[in-house]
């Protein structure tokens, strides 16, 4: 994002236009990766049915559950910046709306500290 701000001129255009353009170009780059993806032939590793494979699968599931729980601890609209262009003038910034210490009371906040 730092390079994009430098090239696009941070502050030269409205935040909504800047962020929308950034998301559009990032999505286009990701789509290009998806379309140009070619799998490597053969198998790199096979841990199916082994204790290491079960441990790896358990870690994967635990990681996805952690991500899911963390997304419900914050506002999903703030996570995706969807209402930013619509509410920029009517609401104060996120830090001013959130009471002090709210993040540290959550399970993730306690775990980080």
Coordinates of N, CA and C in Angstrom, one line a residue:
X1 N 0.8 -1.2 0.0 CA 0.0 0.0 0.0 C 0.9 1.3 0.0
X2 N 2.1 1.2 0.6 CA 3.0 2.3 0.7 C 3.4 2.7 -0.7
X3 N 3.7 1.8 -1.6 CA 4.1 2.1 -3.0 C 2.9 2.7 -3.7
X4 N 1.7 2.1 -3.5 CA 0.5 2.6 -4.2 C 0.3 4.1 -3.8
X5 N 0.4 4.4 -2.5 CA 0.2 5.8 -2.0 C 1.2 6.7 -2.7
X6 N 2.5 6.3 -2.8 CA 3.5 7.1 -3.4 C 3.2 7.4 -4.9
X7 N 2.8 6.3 -5.6 CA 2.5 6.4 -7.0 C 1.2 7.2 -7.3
X8 N 0.2 6.9 -6.5 CA -1.1 7.5 -6.7 C -1.2 8.9 -6.1
X9 N -0.3 9.2 -5.3 CA -0.3 10.6 -4.7 C -1.2 10.7 -3.4
X10 N -0.7 10.2 -2.3 CA -1.5 10.3 -1.1 C -1.9 11.7 -0.8
X11 N -3.2 11.9 -0.5 CA -3.7 13.2 -0.2 C -4.1 14.0 -1.4
X12 N -3.7 13.6 -2.6 CA -4.0 14.3 -3.8 C -5.5 14.1 -4.3
X13 N -6.0 12.9 -3.9 CA -7.4 12.6 -4.2 C -8.1 12.2 -2.9
X14 N -9.4 12.2 -3.0 CA -10.3 11.8 -1.9 C -10.0 10.4 -1.5
X15 N -10.1 10.1 -0.2 CA -9.8 8.8 0.4 C -10.6 7.7 -0.2
X16 N -11.9 8.0 -0.5 CA -12.8 7.0 -1.0 C -12.4 6.6 -2.4
X17 N -11.9 7.5 -3.2 CA -11.5 7.2 -4.6 C -10.1 6.4 -4.5
X18 N -9.2 6.9 -3.6 CA -8.0 6.2 -3.4 C -8.2 4.8 -3.0
X19 N -9.0 4.5 -2.0 CA -9.2 3.2 -1.5 C -9.9 2.3 -2.5
X20 N -10.9 2.9 -3.2 CA -11.6 2.1 -4.2 C -10.7 1.6 -5.3
X21 N -9.8 2.5 -5.7 CA -8.9 2.2 -6.8 C -7.9 1.2 -6.3
X22 N -7.4 1.3 -5.1 CA -6.5 0.3 -4.5 C -7.1 -1.1 -4.5
X23 N -8.4 -1.1 -4.0 CA -9.0 -2.4 -3.9 C -9.3 -3.0 -5.3
X24 N -9.6 -2.2 -6.2 CA -9.9 -2.6 -7.6 C -8.6 -3.2 -8.2
X25 N -7.5 -2.5 -8.1 CA -6.2 -2.9 -8.7 C -5.7 -4.2 -8.0
X26 N -5.9 -4.2 -6.7 CA -5.4 -5.4 -5.9 C -6.2 -6.6 -6.3
X27 N -7.5 -6.5 -6.5 CA -8.4 -7.6 -6.9 C -8.0 -8.0 -8.3
X28 N -7.7 -7.1 -9.2 CA -7.3 -7.4 -10.6 C -6.0 -8.2 -10.6
X29 N -5.0 -7.8 -9.7 CA -3.8 -8.5 -9.6 C -4.0 -9.9 -9.1
X30 N -4.9 -10.1 -8.1 CA -5.2 -11.4 -7.5 C -5.9 -12.3 -8.6
X31 N -6.8 -11.7 -9.4 CA -7.4 -12.4 -10.4 C -6.4 -12.9 -11.5
X32 N -5.4 -12.1 -11.8 CA -4.4 -12.5 -12.7 C -3.6 -13.7 -12.2
X33 N -3.3 -13.7 -10.9 CA -2.6 -14.8 -10.3 C -3.5 -16.1 -10.4
X34 N -4.8 -16.0 -10.1 CA -5.6 -17.1 -10.2 C -5.7 -17.7 -11.6
X35 N -5.8 -16.8 -12.6 CA -5.9 -17.2 -14.0 C -4.6 -17.8 -14.5
X36 N -3.5 -17.3 -14.1 CA -2.2 -17.8 -14.6 C -1.6 -18.9 -13.8
X37 N -2.3 -19.4 -12.7 CA -1.8 -20.4 -11.8 C -1.7 -21.7 -12.6
X38 N -0.5 -22.4 -12.4 CA -0.2 -23.7 -13.0 C 0.3 -24.6 -11.9
X39 N -0.4 -25.7 -11.6 CA 0.1 -26.6 -10.5 C 1.4 -27.3 -10.9
X40 N 2.2 -27.5 -9.9 CA 3.4 -28.2 -10.2 C 3.1 -29.7 -10.3
X41 N 3.8 -30.4 -11.2 CA 3.5 -31.9 -11.4 C 4.0 -32.7 -10.2
X42 N 3.2 -33.7 -9.9 CA 3.7 -34.6 -8.8 C 3.2 -34.1 -7.4
X43 N 3.7 -34.8 -6.4 CA 3.3 -34.4 -5.0 C 4.6 -33.9 -4.3
X44 N 4.4 -32.8 -3.6 CA 5.6 -32.3 -2.9 C 5.7 -33.0 -1.6
X45 N 4.6 -33.3 -0.9 CA 4.6 -34.0 0.3 C 3.2 -34.7 0.5
X46 N 3.2 -35.8 1.2 CA 2.0 -36.6 1.5 C 2.0 -37.0 2.9
X47 N 1.2 -36.4 3.7 CA 1.1 -36.7 5.1 C -0.2 -37.3 5.5
X48 N -1.0 -37.8 4.5 CA -2.3 -38.4 4.8 C -2.2 -39.6 5.6
X49 N -3.0 -39.6 6.7 CA -3.1 -40.8 7.6 C -2.0 -40.9 8.6
X50 N -1.1 -40.0 8.7 CA 0.0 -40.0 9.6 C -0.3 -39.1 10.8
X51 N 0.4 -39.3 11.9 CA 0.2 -38.4 13.1 C 0.6 -36.9 12.7
X52 N 1.6 -36.8 11.9 CA 2.0 -35.4 11.5 C 0.9 -34.8 10.7
X53 N 0.3 -35.6 9.8 CA -0.8 -35.1 9.0 C -2.0 -34.6 9.8
X54 N -2.3 -35.4 10.8 CA -3.4 -35.1 11.7 C -3.1 -33.8 12.5
X55 N -1.9 -33.7 12.9 CA -1.5 -32.5 13.7 C -1.5 -31.3 12.8
X56 N -1.1 -31.4 11.5 CA -1.1 -30.3 10.6 C -2.5 -29.9 10.3
X57 N -3.4 -30.9 10.1 CA -4.9 -30.6 9.9 C -5.5 -29.9 11.1
X58 N -5.1 -30.3 12.3 CA -5.7 -29.7 13.5 C -5.2 -28.3 13.6
X59 N -3.9 -28.0 13.3 CA -3.4 -26.6 13.4 C -4.1 -25.8 12.3
X60 N -4.4 -26.3 11.2 CA -5.1 -25.6 10.1 C -6.5 -25.2 10.6
X61 N -7.2 -26.2 11.1 CA -8.6 -25.9 11.6 C -8.6 -24.9 12.7
X62 N -7.6 -25.0 13.6 CA -7.5 -24.1 14.8 C -7.2 -22.7 14.3
X63 N -6.4 -22.5 13.2 CA -6.1 -21.2 12.7 C -7.3 -20.6 12.0
X64 N -8.1 -21.4 11.3 CA -9.3 -20.8 10.6 C -10.3 -20.4 11.7
X65 N -10.4 -21.2 12.7 CA -11.4 -20.9 13.8 C -10.9 -19.6 14.5
X66 N -9.6 -19.4 14.7 CA -9.1 -18.2 15.3 C -9.4 -17.0 14.4
X67 N -9.3 -17.1 13.1 CA -9.6 -16.0 12.2 C -11.1 -15.7 12.3
X68 N -11.9 -16.7 12.3 CA -13.4 -16.5 12.3 C -13.8 -15.8 13.6
X69 N -13.3 -16.2 14.7 CA -13.6 -15.6 16.0 C -13.1 -14.1 16.0
X70 N -11.9 -13.9 15.5 CA -11.3 -12.6 15.5 C -12.2 -11.6 14.6
X71 N -12.7 -12.1 13.5 CA -13.5 -11.2 12.7 C -14.8 -10.9 13.3
X72 N -15.4 -11.7 14.2 CA -16.6 -11.4 14.9 C -16.4 -10.4 16.1
X73 N -15.1 -10.2 16.5 CA -14.8 -9.3 17.6 C -14.7 -7.9 17.1
X74 N -14.7 -7.7 15.8 CA -14.7 -6.3 15.3 C -15.9 -6.2 14.3
X75 N -16.1 -4.9 13.9 CA -17.2 -4.7 13.0 C -16.7 -5.1 11.6
X76 N -17.5 -5.9 11.0 CA -17.1 -6.4 9.6 C -17.1 -5.3 8.6
X77 N -17.9 -4.3 8.8 CA -17.9 -3.2 7.8 C -16.6 -2.4 8.0
X78 N -16.1 -2.2 9.2 CA -14.9 -1.5 9.4 C -13.7 -2.4 8.8
X79 N -13.8 -3.7 8.9 CA -12.8 -4.6 8.4 C -12.6 -4.4 6.9
X80 N -13.8 -4.3 6.2 CA -13.7 -4.2 4.7 C -13.8 -2.8 4.2
X81 N -14.0 -1.8 5.0 CA -14.1 -0.4 4.6 C -15.3 -0.1 3.7
X82 N -16.3 -1.0 3.7 CA -17.4 -0.8 2.8 C -18.1 0.5 3.0
X83 N -18.5 0.9 4.2 CA -19.3 2.2 4.4 C -18.4 3.4 4.4
X84 N -17.1 3.3 4.3 CA -16.2 4.5 4.4 C -16.6 5.7 3.6
X85 N -16.9 5.5 2.3 CA -17.3 6.7 1.5 C -18.7 7.3 1.9
X86 N -19.5 6.4 2.5 CA -20.9 6.9 2.8 C -20.9 7.6 4.2
X87 N -20.1 7.2 5.1 CA -20.1 7.7 6.5 C -19.0 8.6 6.9
X88 N -18.1 8.9 6.0 CA -16.9 9.7 6.3 C -17.3 11.1 6.9
X89 N -18.3 11.7 6.4 CA -18.7 13.1 6.8 C -19.6 13.0 8.0
X90 N -20.3 12.0 8.2 CA -21.3 12.0 9.3 C -20.8 11.4 10.6
X91 N -19.7 10.6 10.6 CA -19.2 9.9 11.8 C -17.8 10.3 12.0
X92 N -17.4 10.3 13.3 CA -16.0 10.6 13.6 C -15.1 9.3 13.2
X93 N -13.8 9.5 13.2 CA -12.9 8.3 12.9 C -13.2 7.2 13.9
X94 N -12.8 6.0 13.5 CA -13.0 4.7 14.2 C -12.5 4.9 15.7
X95 N -11.3 5.4 15.8 CA -10.7 5.5 17.2 C -11.5 6.4 18.1
X96 N -12.2 7.4 17.5 CA -13.0 8.3 18.4 C -14.3 7.6 18.7
X97 N -14.8 6.7 17.9 CA -16.1 6.0 18.2 C -16.0 4.9 19.2
X98 N -14.8 4.2 19.2 CA -14.6 3.1 20.1 C -14.2 3.5 21.5
X99 N -14.9 3.1 22.5 CA -14.5 3.4 23.9 C -13.1 2.9 24.2
X100 N -12.3 3.7 25.0 CA -11.0 3.3 25.3 C -11.0 1.9 26.0
X101 N -10.1 1.1 25.6 CA -9.9 -0.2 26.2 C -10.8 -1.3 25.7
X102 N -11.6 -1.0 24.7 CA -12.6 -2.0 24.2 C -11.8 -3.2 23.6
X103 N -10.8 -3.0 22.9 CA -10.1 -4.1 22.2 C -9.4 -5.0 23.2
X104 N -8.9 -4.4 24.3 CA -8.1 -5.2 25.3 C -9.1 -6.1 26.1
X105 N -10.4 -5.8 26.1 CA -11.3 -6.7 26.9 C -11.7 -7.9 26.1
X106 N -11.5 -7.9 24.8 CA -11.8 -9.1 24.0 C -10.8 -10.2 24.3
X107 N -11.2 -11.4 23.9 CA -10.3 -12.6 24.1 C -9.0 -12.4 23.4
X108 N -9.1 -11.9 22.1 CA -7.8 -11.7 21.4 C -6.9 -10.6 22.0
X109 N -7.6 -9.6 22.6 CA -6.8 -8.5 23.2 C -6.1 -9.0 24.5
X110 N -6.8 -9.9 25.2 CA -6.1 -10.5 26.4 C -5.0 -11.4 26.0
X111 N -5.1 -12.1 24.9 CA -4.1 -13.0 24.5 C -2.9 -12.3 24.0
X112 N -3.1 -11.1 23.3 CA -1.9 -10.4 22.8 C -1.1 -9.7 23.9
X113 N -1.7 -9.4 25.0 CA -1.0 -8.6 26.0 C -0.3 -9.4 27.0

